[in-house]
Coordinates of C-alpha atoms in Angstrom, one line a residue:
X103 CA -13.3 7.6 11.8
X104 CA -13.9 6.2 8.3
X105 CA -16.6 8.2 6.7
X106 CA -16.7 6.2 3.5
X107 CA -15.6 2.8 2.3
X108 CA -15.1 1.8 -1.3
X109 CA -13.1 -0.6 -3.4
X110 CA -12.2 0.1 -7.0
X111 CA -11.4 -3.0 -9.0
X112 CA -10.6 -2.0 -12.6
X113 CA -12.1 -4.4 -15.1
X114 CA -13.9 -6.4 -12.4
X115 CA -17.6 -6.0 -11.6
X116 CA -18.2 -6.7 -7.9
X117 CA -21.0 -5.8 -5.5
X118 CA -18.6 -3.8 -3.5
X119 CA -17.8 -1.5 -6.4
X120 CA -19.6 1.8 -6.8
X121 CA -20.4 2.1 -10.5
X122 CA -20.3 5.8 -10.8
X123 CA -17.0 6.1 -9.0
X124 CA -15.5 3.2 -11.0
X125 CA -16.7 4.8 -14.2
X126 CA -15.0 8.1 -13.3
X127 CA -11.8 6.3 -12.6
X128 CA -11.8 4.3 -15.8
X129 CA -13.3 6.8 -18.3
X130 CA -12.0 10.2 -17.2
X131 CA -9.4 11.3 -19.8
X132 CA -6.0 11.8 -18.4
X133 CA -3.3 14.0 -19.8
X134 CA -0.1 12.2 -20.9
X135 CA 3.3 13.5 -21.7
X136 CA 2.6 13.8 -25.4
X137 CA -0.6 15.7 -24.8
X138 CA 1.5 18.4 -23.2
X139 CA 4.1 18.3 -26.0
X140 CA 6.8 16.3 -24.3
X141 CA 7.9 13.3 -26.4
X142 CA 11.4 12.2 -25.3
X143 CA 11.9 11.3 -29.0
X144 CA 11.0 8.3 -31.1
X145 CA 7.7 7.0 -32.6
X146 CA 5.1 5.4 -30.3
X147 CA 2.9 2.4 -31.0
X148 CA -0.9 3.0 -31.4
X149 CA -1.7 3.0 -27.7
X150 CA 1.7 4.2 -26.5
X151 CA 1.7 1.4 -24.0
X152 CA 3.4 -1.9 -23.3
X153 CA 0.3 -3.6 -24.8
X154 CA 1.5 -2.4 -28.2
X155 CA 3.8 -5.4 -28.1
X156 CA 1.5 -8.1 -29.6
X157 CA 0.1 -10.5 -27.1
X158 CA 0.8 -8.4 -24.0
X159 CA -2.1 -7.8 -21.6
X160 CA -2.3 -5.6 -18.4
X161 CA -4.9 -5.7 -15.6
X162 CA -5.3 -3.9 -12.3
X163 CA -7.1 -4.4 -9.0
X164 CA -7.4 -1.0 -7.2
X165 CA -8.3 -0.8 -3.5
X166 CA -9.4 2.5 -2.0
X167 CA -11.3 2.8 1.3
X168 CA -11.5 5.0 4.4
X169 CA -10.1 8.3 5.4
X170 CA -8.6 10.0 8.4
X171 CA -6.4 8.6 11.2
X172 CA -4.5 5.4 10.6
X173 CA -6.0 2.4 12.3
X174 CA -3.9 -0.7 11.6
X175 CA -6.0 -3.4 9.9
X176 CA -8.8 -0.9 9.1
X177 CA -7.3 1.7 6.9
X178 CA -7.3 4.1 5.2
X179 CA -6.5 1.8 2.3
X180 CA -4.7 3.0 -0.8
X181 CA -3.2 0.0 -2.6
X182 CA -3.7 -2.7 -5.2
X183 CA -2.3 -5.1 -7.7
X184 CA -1.1 -4.8 -11.3
X185 CA -0.6 -7.8 -13.6
X186 CA 1.4 -7.8 -16.8
X187 CA 0.9 -11.0 -19.0
X188 CA 3.6 -11.3 -21.7
X189 CA 1.5 -13.8 -23.7
X190 CA -2.0 -12.9 -22.4
X191 CA -4.3 -15.2 -20.5
X192 CA -4.8 -17.7 -23.3
X193 CA -1.1 -18.6 -23.6
X194 CA -0.1 -17.6 -20.0
X195 CA 2.0 -20.8 -19.4
X196 CA 4.0 -20.5 -22.6
X197 CA 7.4 -19.1 -21.5
X198 CA 9.2 -16.1 -22.9
X199 CA 12.9 -15.3 -22.8
X200 CA 13.6 -12.9 -19.9
X201 CA 16.2 -11.3 -17.7
X202 CA 16.4 -9.0 -14.7
X203 CA 18.6 -6.3 -13.4
X204 CA 18.7 -4.3 -10.1
X205 CA 20.1 -0.8 -10.1
X206 CA 19.8 -0.9 -6.3
X207 CA 18.5 -3.9 -4.5
X208 CA 16.7 -2.5 -1.5
X209 CA 13.5 -4.2 -2.7
X210 CA 12.0 -7.5 -3.8
X211 CA 11.0 -9.3 -6.9
X212 CA 10.2 -13.0 -6.3
X213 CA 11.0 -15.7 -8.8
X214 CA 13.9 -14.0 -10.3
X215 CA 16.5 -16.6 -9.4
X216 CA 14.9 -19.0 -11.9
X217 CA 14.5 -16.3 -14.5
X218 CA 18.2 -15.6 -14.3
X219 CA 19.1 -19.3 -14.1
X220 CA 16.8 -20.5 -16.9
X221 CA 16.6 -17.4 -18.9
X222 CA 12.8 -17.8 -19.2
X223 CA 9.7 -16.2 -17.5
X224 CA 6.6 -18.3 -17.0
X225 CA 3.3 -16.6 -16.3
X226 CA 2.5 -13.0 -15.3
X227 CA 4.6 -10.3 -13.7
X228 CA 2.7 -9.0 -10.7
X229 CA 3.3 -5.7 -8.9
X230 CA 1.9 -4.7 -5.5
X231 CA 3.0 -3.1 -2.2
X232 CA 5.9 -4.3 -0.1
X233 CA 4.0 -6.2 2.6
X234 CA 1.5 -8.0 0.4
X235 CA 3.9 -9.8 -2.0
X236 CA 3.0 -13.1 -0.2
X237 CA -0.7 -12.7 -0.8
X238 CA -0.2 -11.9 -4.4
X239 CA 2.1 -14.8 -4.9
X240 CA -0.5 -17.1 -3.3
X241 CA -3.1 -15.7 -5.6
X242 CA -1.1 -16.5 -8.7
X243 CA -0.5 -20.0 -7.6
X244 CA -4.2 -20.5 -6.8
X245 CA -5.2 -19.1 -10.1
X246 CA -2.7 -21.4 -11.9
X247 CA -3.7 -24.5 -9.8
X248 CA -7.4 -24.0 -10.8
X249 CA -6.3 -24.3 -14.4
X250 CA -3.9 -27.2 -14.0
X251 CA -0.9 -24.9 -14.5
X252 CA 0.5 -25.1 -10.9
X253 CA 3.8 -26.6 -12.1
X254 CA 4.3 -24.1 -14.9
X255 CA 3.6 -21.1 -12.8
X256 CA 4.9 -22.4 -9.5
X257 CA 7.5 -19.7 -9.0
X258 CA 5.6 -16.4 -9.6
X259 CA 7.3 -13.2 -10.3
X260 CA 5.9 -10.6 -7.8
X261 CA 7.5 -7.2 -7.3
X262 CA 6.9 -4.4 -4.8
X263 CA 7.2 -0.8 -3.9
X264 CA 6.3 0.7 -0.5
X265 CA 3.1 2.7 -0.2
X266 CA 3.2 3.2 3.6
X267 CA 2.9 7.0 3.4
X268 CA -0.7 6.9 2.1
X269 CA -1.8 3.4 2.9
X270 CA -2.3 1.2 6.0
X271 CA 0.5 -1.0 4.8
X272 CA 0.7 -3.1 8.0
X273 CA -3.0 -3.9 7.7
X274 CA -2.3 -6.5 4.9
X275 CA -5.4 -5.5 2.9
X276 CA -4.4 -7.2 -0.4
X277 CA -5.7 -10.8 -0.5
X278 CA -5.1 -13.6 -3.0
X279 CA -8.4 -13.0 -4.7
X280 CA -7.2 -9.5 -5.6
X281 CA -4.3 -10.9 -7.5
X282 CA -6.6 -13.3 -9.3
X283 CA -8.9 -10.3 -10.2
X284 CA -5.9 -8.4 -11.6
X285 CA -5.0 -11.4 -13.9
X286 CA -8.6 -11.9 -14.9
X287 CA -9.1 -8.2 -15.8
X288 CA -5.9 -8.1 -18.0
X289 CA -6.6 -7.1 -21.6
X290 CA -4.8 -5.7 -24.6
X291 CA -5.2 -2.1 -25.8
X292 CA -5.1 1.1 -23.7
X293 CA -3.7 0.8 -20.2
X294 CA -5.2 2.7 -17.3
X295 CA -2.5 4.8 -15.6
X296 CA -1.9 6.7 -12.4
X297 CA -3.3 5.8 -9.0
X298 CA -4.5 2.4 -10.0
X299 CA -3.4 -1.2 -9.3
X300 CA -0.2 -1.6 -7.5
X301 CA 0.5 2.1 -8.0
X302 CA -2.5 3.4 -6.1
X303 CA -0.6 4.7 -3.0
X304 CA 2.8 5.5 -4.6
X305 CA 4.8 8.7 -4.5
X306 CA 7.3 9.7 -7.2
X307 CA 9.8 12.6 -7.0
X308 CA 7.7 14.1 -4.2
X309 CA 4.5 14.1 -6.4
X310 CA 1.8 11.5 -6.6
X311 CA 3.1 8.5 -8.5
X312 CA 1.7 5.3 -9.7
X313 CA 1.5 3.2 -12.9
X314 CA 2.7 4.5 -16.2
X315 CA 3.4 3.1 -19.6
X316 CA 4.8 4.0 -23.0
X317 CA 6.0 2.3 -26.2
X318 CA 8.3 2.8 -29.2
X319 CA 8.0 1.5 -32.7
X320 CA 11.4 1.1 -34.3
X321 CA 11.8 2.2 -37.9
X322 CA 11.8 -0.5 -40.5
X323 CA 15.5 0.1 -41.1
X324 CA 16.0 -1.1 -37.5
X325 CA 13.7 -4.1 -37.8
X326 CA 10.3 -2.4 -37.2
X327 CA 10.1 -4.0 -33.8
X328 CA 7.9 -2.8 -31.0
X329 CA 9.1 -2.2 -27.4
X330 CA 6.9 -1.2 -24.5
X331 CA 7.5 -0.2 -20.9
X332 CA 5.4 -0.3 -17.8
X333 CA 6.5 1.3 -14.5
X334 CA 5.3 1.4 -10.9
X335 CA 6.8 4.8 -10.0
X336 CA 7.6 5.3 -6.3
X337 CA 11.2 6.7 -6.2
X338 CA 13.2 9.8 -6.4
X339 CA 13.6 13.3 -4.8
X340 CA 11.9 16.5 -5.8
X341 CA 15.1 18.6 -6.0
X342 CA 16.6 16.2 -8.6
X343 CA 13.5 15.7 -10.8
X344 CA 14.3 16.4 -14.4
X345 CA 12.4 16.2 -17.7
X346 CA 14.2 16.4 -21.0
X347 CA 17.1 18.0 -19.2
X348 CA 15.0 20.7 -17.5
X349 CA 15.5 20.9 -13.7
X350 CA 11.8 20.7 -13.1
X351 CA 12.1 19.8 -9.4
X352 CA 14.2 22.9 -8.6
X353 CA 11.5 25.1 -10.1
X354 CA 8.5 23.4 -8.7
X355 CA 9.3 23.3 -5.0
X356 CA 5.8 23.9 -3.6
X357 CA 3.1 21.4 -2.9
X358 CA 5.4 19.0 -1.0
X359 CA 3.7 16.1 0.8
X360 CA 2.1 17.3 4.0
X361 CA -0.7 16.5 6.5
X362 CA -4.1 18.1 7.0
X363 CA -5.6 18.8 10.4
X364 CA -4.0 19.0 13.9
X365 CA -2.9 15.5 14.5
X366 CA 0.7 14.8 13.4
X367 CA 1.2 11.5 11.5
X368 CA 2.5 8.6 13.6
X369 CA 3.4 6.0 11.0
X370 CA 6.8 4.6 10.2
X371 CA 9.1 7.3 8.8
X372 CA 6.3 9.8 8.8
X373 CA 7.5 12.1 11.6
X374 CA 9.2 14.4 9.0
X375 CA 5.9 15.2 7.2
X376 CA 5.0 18.9 7.8
X377 CA 1.6 20.4 8.3
X378 CA 0.0 21.7 5.0
X379 CA 0.2 25.4 4.4
X380 CA 3.0 27.9 5.0
X381 CA 4.7 25.5 7.4
X382 CA 5.2 22.9 4.6
X383 CA 6.9 25.4 2.3
X384 CA 9.3 26.4 5.1
X385 CA 9.9 22.8 6.3
X386 CA 13.4 21.3 6.5
X387 CA 14.5 18.8 3.9
X388 CA 13.0 15.3 4.2
X389 CA 15.6 13.1 6.0
X390 CA 14.3 10.1 4.0
X391 CA 14.8 11.7 0.7
X392 CA 15.0 9.0 -2.0
X393 CA 13.6 6.3 0.2
X394 CA 11.4 4.8 -2.5
X395 CA 11.5 2.3 -5.3
X396 CA 10.6 1.7 -8.9
X397 CA 9.7 -1.5 -10.7
X398 CA 10.0 -1.4 -14.5
X399 CA 8.9 -4.1 -17.0
X400 CA 10.2 -3.9 -20.6
X401 CA 8.6 -6.1 -23.3
X402 CA 9.5 -6.4 -26.9
X403 CA 8.8 -8.5 -30.0
X404 CA 12.4 -8.1 -31.1
X405 CA 14.1 -11.6 -31.1
X406 CA 16.4 -11.2 -28.2
X407 CA 18.2 -13.9 -26.1
X408 CA 18.3 -13.7 -22.3
X409 CA 21.8 -12.2 -22.2
X410 CA 20.6 -9.5 -24.6
X411 CA 17.5 -8.8 -22.5
X412 CA 19.7 -8.3 -19.5
X413 CA 21.6 -5.7 -21.5
X414 CA 18.2 -4.0 -22.3
X415 CA 17.2 -4.1 -18.6
X416 CA 20.5 -2.4 -17.7
X417 CA 19.7 0.5 -20.0
X418 CA 16.6 1.3 -17.9
X419 CA 19.1 2.7 -15.4
X420 CA 20.0 5.4 -17.9
X421 CA 16.4 6.6 -18.1
X422 CA 16.2 6.7 -14.3
X423 CA 19.3 8.9 -14.2
X424 CA 17.9 11.2 -16.8
X425 CA 14.8 11.7 -14.7
X426 CA 16.8 12.5 -11.6
X427 CA 17.1 9.1 -9.9
X428 CA 20.3 8.0 -8.2
X429 CA 19.6 4.4 -7.3
X430 CA 19.5 5.7 -3.7
X431 CA 20.6 3.4 -0.8
X432 CA 17.1 2.7 0.4
X433 CA 15.5 2.4 -3.1
X434 CA 14.5 -0.8 -4.7
X435 CA 15.1 -0.2 -8.4
X436 CA 14.4 -3.6 -10.1
X437 CA 13.8 -4.2 -13.8
X438 CA 12.7 -7.1 -15.9
X439 CA 12.8 -7.4 -19.7
X440 CA 11.2 -10.0 -21.9
X441 CA 10.9 -10.9 -25.6
X442 CA 7.8 -12.4 -27.0
X443 CA 9.4 -14.3 -29.8
X444 CA 8.2 -18.0 -29.9
X445 CA 10.5 -20.3 -27.9
X446 CA 8.2 -23.3 -27.3
X447 CA 9.6 -26.4 -29.1
X448 CA 7.3 -28.7 -31.0
X449 CA 5.8 -31.5 -28.8
X450 CA 8.0 -34.2 -30.4
X451 CA 11.2 -32.2 -30.4
X452 CA 13.9 -31.8 -27.8
X453 CA 15.3 -28.8 -29.7
X454 CA 13.9 -25.4 -30.2
X455 CA 15.0 -23.0 -32.9
X456 CA 15.0 -19.3 -32.0
X457 CA 16.3 -16.1 -33.5
X458 CA 18.7 -13.6 -32.2
X459 CA 19.0 -10.0 -33.3
X460 CA 22.7 -9.2 -34.1
X461 CA 24.4 -7.2 -31.3
X462 CA 25.3 -4.7 -34.0
X463 CA 21.6 -3.8 -34.3
X464 CA 20.8 -3.4 -30.6
X465 CA 21.5 0.3 -30.3
X466 CA 18.0 1.3 -31.5
X467 CA 16.5 -1.1 -29.0
X468 CA 18.6 0.5 -26.2
X469 CA 17.5 4.0 -27.4
X470 CA 13.8 2.9 -27.4
X471 CA 14.2 1.5 -23.9
X472 CA 15.6 4.8 -22.5
X473 CA 13.0 6.9 -24.3
X474 CA 9.9 4.8 -23.4
X475 CA 11.0 4.4 -19.8
X476 CA 11.3 8.2 -19.3
X477 CA 7.9 8.7 -20.9
X478 CA 6.3 6.0 -18.8
X479 CA 7.6 7.6 -15.6
X480 CA 6.2 11.0 -16.6
X481 CA 2.9 9.5 -17.7
X482 CA 2.6 7.8 -14.3
X483 CA 3.0 11.2 -12.6
X484 CA 0.7 13.1 -15.0
X485 CA -2.1 10.6 -14.6
X486 CA -1.9 10.6 -10.8
X487 CA -4.2 13.1 -9.1
X488 CA -3.7 14.6 -5.6
X489 CA -4.5 12.0 -3.0
X490 CA -5.1 12.2 0.8
X491 CA -4.5 9.0 2.7
X492 CA -3.6 7.6 6.1
X493 CA -3.3 10.1 8.9
X494 CA -4.6 12.7 6.4
X495 CA -1.3 12.8 4.6
X496 CA -1.7 14.6 1.3
X497 CA 0.5 14.0 -1.8
X498 CA -0.1 16.4 -4.6
X499 CA -0.4 15.5 -8.3
X500 CA 2.2 17.0 -10.7
X501 CA 0.6 20.3 -11.9
X502 CA 0.2 20.0 -15.6
X503 CA 0.1 23.8 -16.2
X504 CA 3.2 24.2 -13.9
X505 CA 5.1 21.6 -15.8
X506 CA 4.2 23.2 -19.2
X507 CA 5.3 26.6 -17.9
X508 CA 8.7 25.3 -16.8
X509 CA 9.3 23.4 -20.0
X510 CA 8.4 26.5 -22.1
X511 CA 10.7 28.6 -20.0
X512 CA 13.6 26.3 -21.0
X513 CA 12.4 26.0 -24.6
X514 CA 11.9 22.2 -24.4
X515 CA 8.3 21.7 -25.7
X516 CA 8.5 20.0 -29.0
X517 CA 4.8 20.6 -29.9
X518 CA 2.1 22.9 -28.8
X519 CA 0.4 21.3 -25.8
X520 CA -3.2 20.2 -26.2
X521 CA -5.8 21.2 -23.6
X522 CA -5.5 18.8 -20.6
X523 CA -8.4 17.7 -18.4
X524 CA -8.6 19.3 -15.0
X525 CA -6.9 17.4 -12.2
X526 CA -9.0 16.3 -9.3
X527 CA -8.1 15.4 -5.8
X528 CA -8.5 11.7 -4.9
X529 CA -9.5 10.5 -1.4

């Protein structure tokens, strides 16, 4: 039985939205890696977000409703849509140079054949759950058609990760208007992280995952460029989880995903989930360990050509490895990188003049990519509170105090941690 029903649509005011709950979601301060003294090196931009790259905007639509036993088509619902607009809404049809790379291809990102063929990205990058790619794609096309941009945005880029542990994923709850709402809510400035947008129902390294972001400002000697990363984190195993070289997952073995109550989960691949309590701590290893995915978007104002952006996208894999990811067989680890340098030719010209950073000067960009990606992943986990979803499966948020304790034990905190807000359980 569903004892409550609510939809959170970040940045969108609808009659279905409960103002007090939405306010708590949007305004409650959330600890980030740097709040705890974990920096991964490098200098961030002002918001430490992908929106530090001039022109980039991010929006979310978050859908949360129901609780208790899974009823296909009814819930519980723990999902959403995230939109990344490289040039914002006002210049959404102006292309950017872009490239993609898949560390492991057990996932989907639509529109990438043309990105790789033409070297350009038109329109937003959308992220949602595995089964609702079609609805999000339809929403982007509808949004574009209503603005006479159907041709320009006719091959939308929509990526996915699987949220079927916590969400009624075969209920197809994301609809085209939810994609439109995510685009319309996109804005520059601080980015809401954690269990929001496409990341609402995600699990990362056995803890609650979601949306995370970070940025790096290169020193003037390296061009002074800005690079930002946004992740939808739903990959990895607990035992391999590592932060700044510290084997965090080996020392934080408690609070594995489990189910509350008497009824064992019946959803796909959920038979392994143990009951919460002592049984969970003594449970055998998860046979589907690593059966997740991660989508990563890298944006920069550095003048990079498509082949250089592909090199940047490949470096994301190094950050995944540092955090303990293997590109496991059933994981969809798919990355997209774009540059916001102007590439639109004058109306009367058939030729466009663009710039290209010399390959000799790419190393700082590579380093910034690896640093910001690691920080974005950890930010996603730190911002994601404990959540209980379909069939009363509970996934615990990464304990901030536990993480600090382990990092201190290994002497890896670079600054004294600031007091972090208390974590709260989400429905």
